Amino acid sequence: MPDPLVVKICGIKTPALLDAAIDSGADIVGFMHVERSPRYVDLETLQELISQARGRVETCVVLVNPDNSTVMEVAALSPDWIQLHGPETPHRVEAIRDEAGIAILKALGIGNAEDVARVAEFADAADRLLLDAKPPKGAERQGGLGVTFDWTLLKALDPNLPFMLSGGLTPATVGEAIKAVRPMGVDVSSGVETAPGVKDAALIRAFIDSARAAHA
C-alpha cells in the first residue's frame, strides 16, 4: 500500500468553505495571511477559522517573508503549520520554526534546474517542502497564480526527499501530476475557484476525489 496522499486546500476564507473542504476529505486547510492576496484573511478571521477546524483537520497559515511580530501573532493562534511562501533563506526558516514552535512548510518556486538544485538546502530547515511554480517576473504575489511548471525538472531531485506539489493543479490535471511526479501530497488554491479568491465546494470535492483516485 502506498503511503496516504496529503491533500491541502489553500486560500479558504469562509466557515462554509472550510466545512466543505473538511467534508470532502482534505487533510490540511490553508489560510492566507498575506494582505495583497485575494484570499487574505485577517487575524480575527484566522482565529475563528482555526478554532472551527481544530480537531477536524490540520490547519496551515501562509506567510510571505514575515517579521517576528507577525510570526508570533500567528503562532499564538496555534495552527498546525506555518507555510513560508517568500524568499526566506534556510537560516530564516529555521529561526522562524524555533521562535514559533510550529511545524514549517516551506514553499519553493521551481522554474529551472537551478531552483531544483536549491531544494535540498531547505530539507533540514523545514518540516516539509512544497514545490510550486515560480511566479513570473514582475508578479505582485507568490502562489495561487494558476500556472504549472515543467515537472520533468524534478527528476533531478533526491528520490528520498519527500515533497508536496503545487502550481496550477486542477481537478482535471491533478491525477496526471500525481502519476508523473509521485509527490507525498498536493496543494491547490486557484484550481478550485470560479474567480480569484472565490472557492467552489463542488470543485474542491472533485479535486480531492481525482487526487485520491490517481494515488490509489
CSV table of C-alpha atoms in Angstrom, one decimal, residues 10-136:
chain,number,residue,atom,x,y,z
A,10,CYS,CA,-5.4,26.5,0.4
A,11,GLY,CA,-6.9,30.0,0.5
A,12,ILE,CA,-10.0,29.2,2.5
A,13,LYS,CA,-11.8,32.3,3.7
A,14,THR,CA,-15.2,31.3,5.0
A,15,PRO,CA,-16.7,28.9,7.5
A,16,ALA,CA,-18.9,27.3,4.9
A,17,LEU,CA,-16.0,26.5,2.5
A,18,LEU,CA,-13.9,25.3,5.5
A,19,ASP,CA,-16.7,22.8,6.2
A,20,ALA,CA,-16.9,21.8,2.5
A,21,ALA,CA,-13.1,21.1,2.4
A,22,ILE,CA,-13.3,19.0,5.6
A,23,ASP,CA,-16.4,17.1,4.4
A,24,SER,CA,-14.7,16.4,1.1
A,25,GLY,CA,-11.7,14.8,2.9
A,26,ALA,CA,-9.0,17.5,2.9
A,27,ASP,CA,-6.0,16.7,5.2
A,28,ILE,CA,-4.8,20.3,5.6
A,29,VAL,CA,-6.6,23.6,5.0
A,30,GLY,CA,-4.6,26.7,4.4
A,31,PHE,CA,-5.4,30.3,5.2
A,32,MET,CA,-3.6,33.3,3.5
A,33,HIS,CA,-2.4,35.9,5.9
A,34,VAL,CA,-0.9,38.0,3.1
A,35,GLU,CA,-2.6,41.3,2.5
A,36,ARG,CA,-2.0,41.6,-1.2
A,37,SER,CA,-3.7,38.2,-1.8
A,38,PRO,CA,-7.3,38.0,-2.9
A,39,ARG,CA,-7.5,35.1,-0.4
A,40,TYR,CA,-6.3,37.3,2.6
A,41,VAL,CA,-7.9,36.7,6.0
A,42,ASP,CA,-7.2,39.0,9.0
A,43,LEU,CA,-6.1,37.8,12.4
A,44,GLU,CA,-9.6,37.8,13.9
A,45,THR,CA,-11.0,35.6,11.0
A,46,LEU,CA,-7.9,33.4,11.2
A,47,GLN,CA,-8.6,32.7,14.9
A,48,GLU,CA,-12.3,31.9,14.1
A,49,LEU,CA,-11.4,29.5,11.2
A,50,ILE,CA,-8.6,27.8,13.1
A,51,SER,CA,-11.0,27.2,16.1
A,52,GLN,CA,-13.6,25.8,13.8
A,53,ALA,CA,-11.1,23.4,12.2
A,54,ARG,CA,-9.4,22.3,15.4
A,55,GLY,CA,-9.6,18.5,15.9
A,56,ARG,CA,-11.2,18.0,12.5
A,57,VAL,CA,-8.4,18.9,10.0
A,58,GLU,CA,-4.8,20.2,10.1
A,59,THR,CA,-4.5,24.0,9.7
A,60,CYS,CA,-1.8,26.0,7.9
A,61,VAL,CA,-1.3,29.8,7.9
A,62,VAL,CA,0.6,31.1,4.8
A,63,LEU,CA,3.0,34.0,5.4
A,64,VAL,CA,5.4,35.7,3.0
A,65,ASN,CA,8.7,36.9,4.4
A,66,PRO,CA,7.0,37.7,7.8
A,67,ASP,CA,8.6,39.8,10.5
A,68,ASN,CA,9.0,38.4,14.0
A,69,SER,CA,5.8,40.1,15.4
A,70,THR,CA,3.7,38.6,12.6
A,71,VAL,CA,5.2,35.2,13.3
A,72,MET,CA,4.3,35.4,17.0
A,73,GLU,CA,0.8,36.7,16.4
A,74,VAL,CA,0.1,33.7,14.1
A,75,ALA,CA,1.9,31.2,16.4
A,76,ALA,CA,-0.4,32.4,19.3
A,77,LEU,CA,-3.4,31.0,17.3
A,78,SER,CA,-1.8,27.5,17.4
A,79,PRO,CA,-2.2,26.4,13.7
A,80,ASP,CA,-0.6,23.0,12.9
A,81,TRP,CA,1.6,24.6,10.2
A,82,ILE,CA,3.1,27.9,9.2
A,83,GLN,CA,3.8,28.0,5.4
A,84,LEU,CA,6.6,30.3,4.4
A,85,HIS,CA,6.0,31.4,0.8
A,86,GLY,CA,8.5,34.1,0.3
A,87,PRO,CA,12.3,34.5,-0.3
A,88,GLU,CA,13.2,33.2,3.2
A,89,THR,CA,16.6,31.6,3.5
A,90,PRO,CA,17.2,28.2,5.2
A,91,HIS,CA,18.6,30.1,8.2
A,92,ARG,CA,15.5,32.3,8.4
A,93,VAL,CA,13.2,29.3,8.1
A,94,GLU,CA,15.0,27.6,11.0
A,95,ALA,CA,14.8,30.8,13.1
A,96,ILE,CA,11.0,31.1,12.5
A,97,ARG,CA,10.5,27.4,13.3
A,98,ASP,CA,12.5,27.8,16.6
A,99,GLU,CA,10.7,31.0,17.5
A,100,ALA,CA,7.2,29.9,16.7
A,101,GLY,CA,7.5,26.3,17.9
A,102,ILE,CA,5.2,25.3,15.0
A,103,ALA,CA,6.0,23.0,12.1
A,104,ILE,CA,7.1,24.8,8.9
A,105,LEU,CA,6.0,24.0,5.4
A,106,LYS,CA,8.4,25.8,3.1
A,107,ALA,CA,7.2,26.6,-0.4
A,108,LEU,CA,9.9,26.9,-3.1
A,109,GLY,CA,9.2,28.2,-6.6
A,110,ILE,CA,10.5,26.0,-9.4
A,111,GLY,CA,11.3,27.4,-12.8
A,112,ASN,CA,14.6,25.9,-13.8
A,113,ALA,CA,17.3,23.3,-12.9
A,114,GLU,CA,19.0,25.9,-10.6
A,115,ASP,CA,15.8,26.1,-8.5
A,116,VAL,CA,15.7,22.3,-8.2
A,117,ALA,CA,19.3,22.2,-7.1
A,118,ARG,CA,18.5,24.6,-4.2
A,119,VAL,CA,15.6,22.5,-2.8
A,120,ALA,CA,18.0,20.2,-0.7
A,121,GLU,CA,19.3,23.3,1.2
A,122,PHE,CA,15.9,23.5,2.9
A,123,ALA,CA,15.4,19.9,3.7
A,124,ASP,CA,16.6,20.2,7.3
A,125,ALA,CA,15.4,23.7,7.9
A,126,ALA,CA,11.7,23.0,7.2
A,127,ASP,CA,9.4,20.1,8.4
A,128,ARG,CA,8.0,19.7,4.9
A,129,LEU,CA,8.7,21.1,1.4
A,130,LEU,CA,6.1,22.4,-1.1
A,131,LEU,CA,7.3,22.8,-4.7
A,132,ASP,CA,5.3,25.4,-6.6
A,133,ALA,CA,5.5,27.2,-9.9
A,134,LYS,CA,7.9,30.1,-9.8
A,135,PRO,CA,5.9,33.3,-10.2
A,136,PRO,CA,6.6,35.1,-13.5
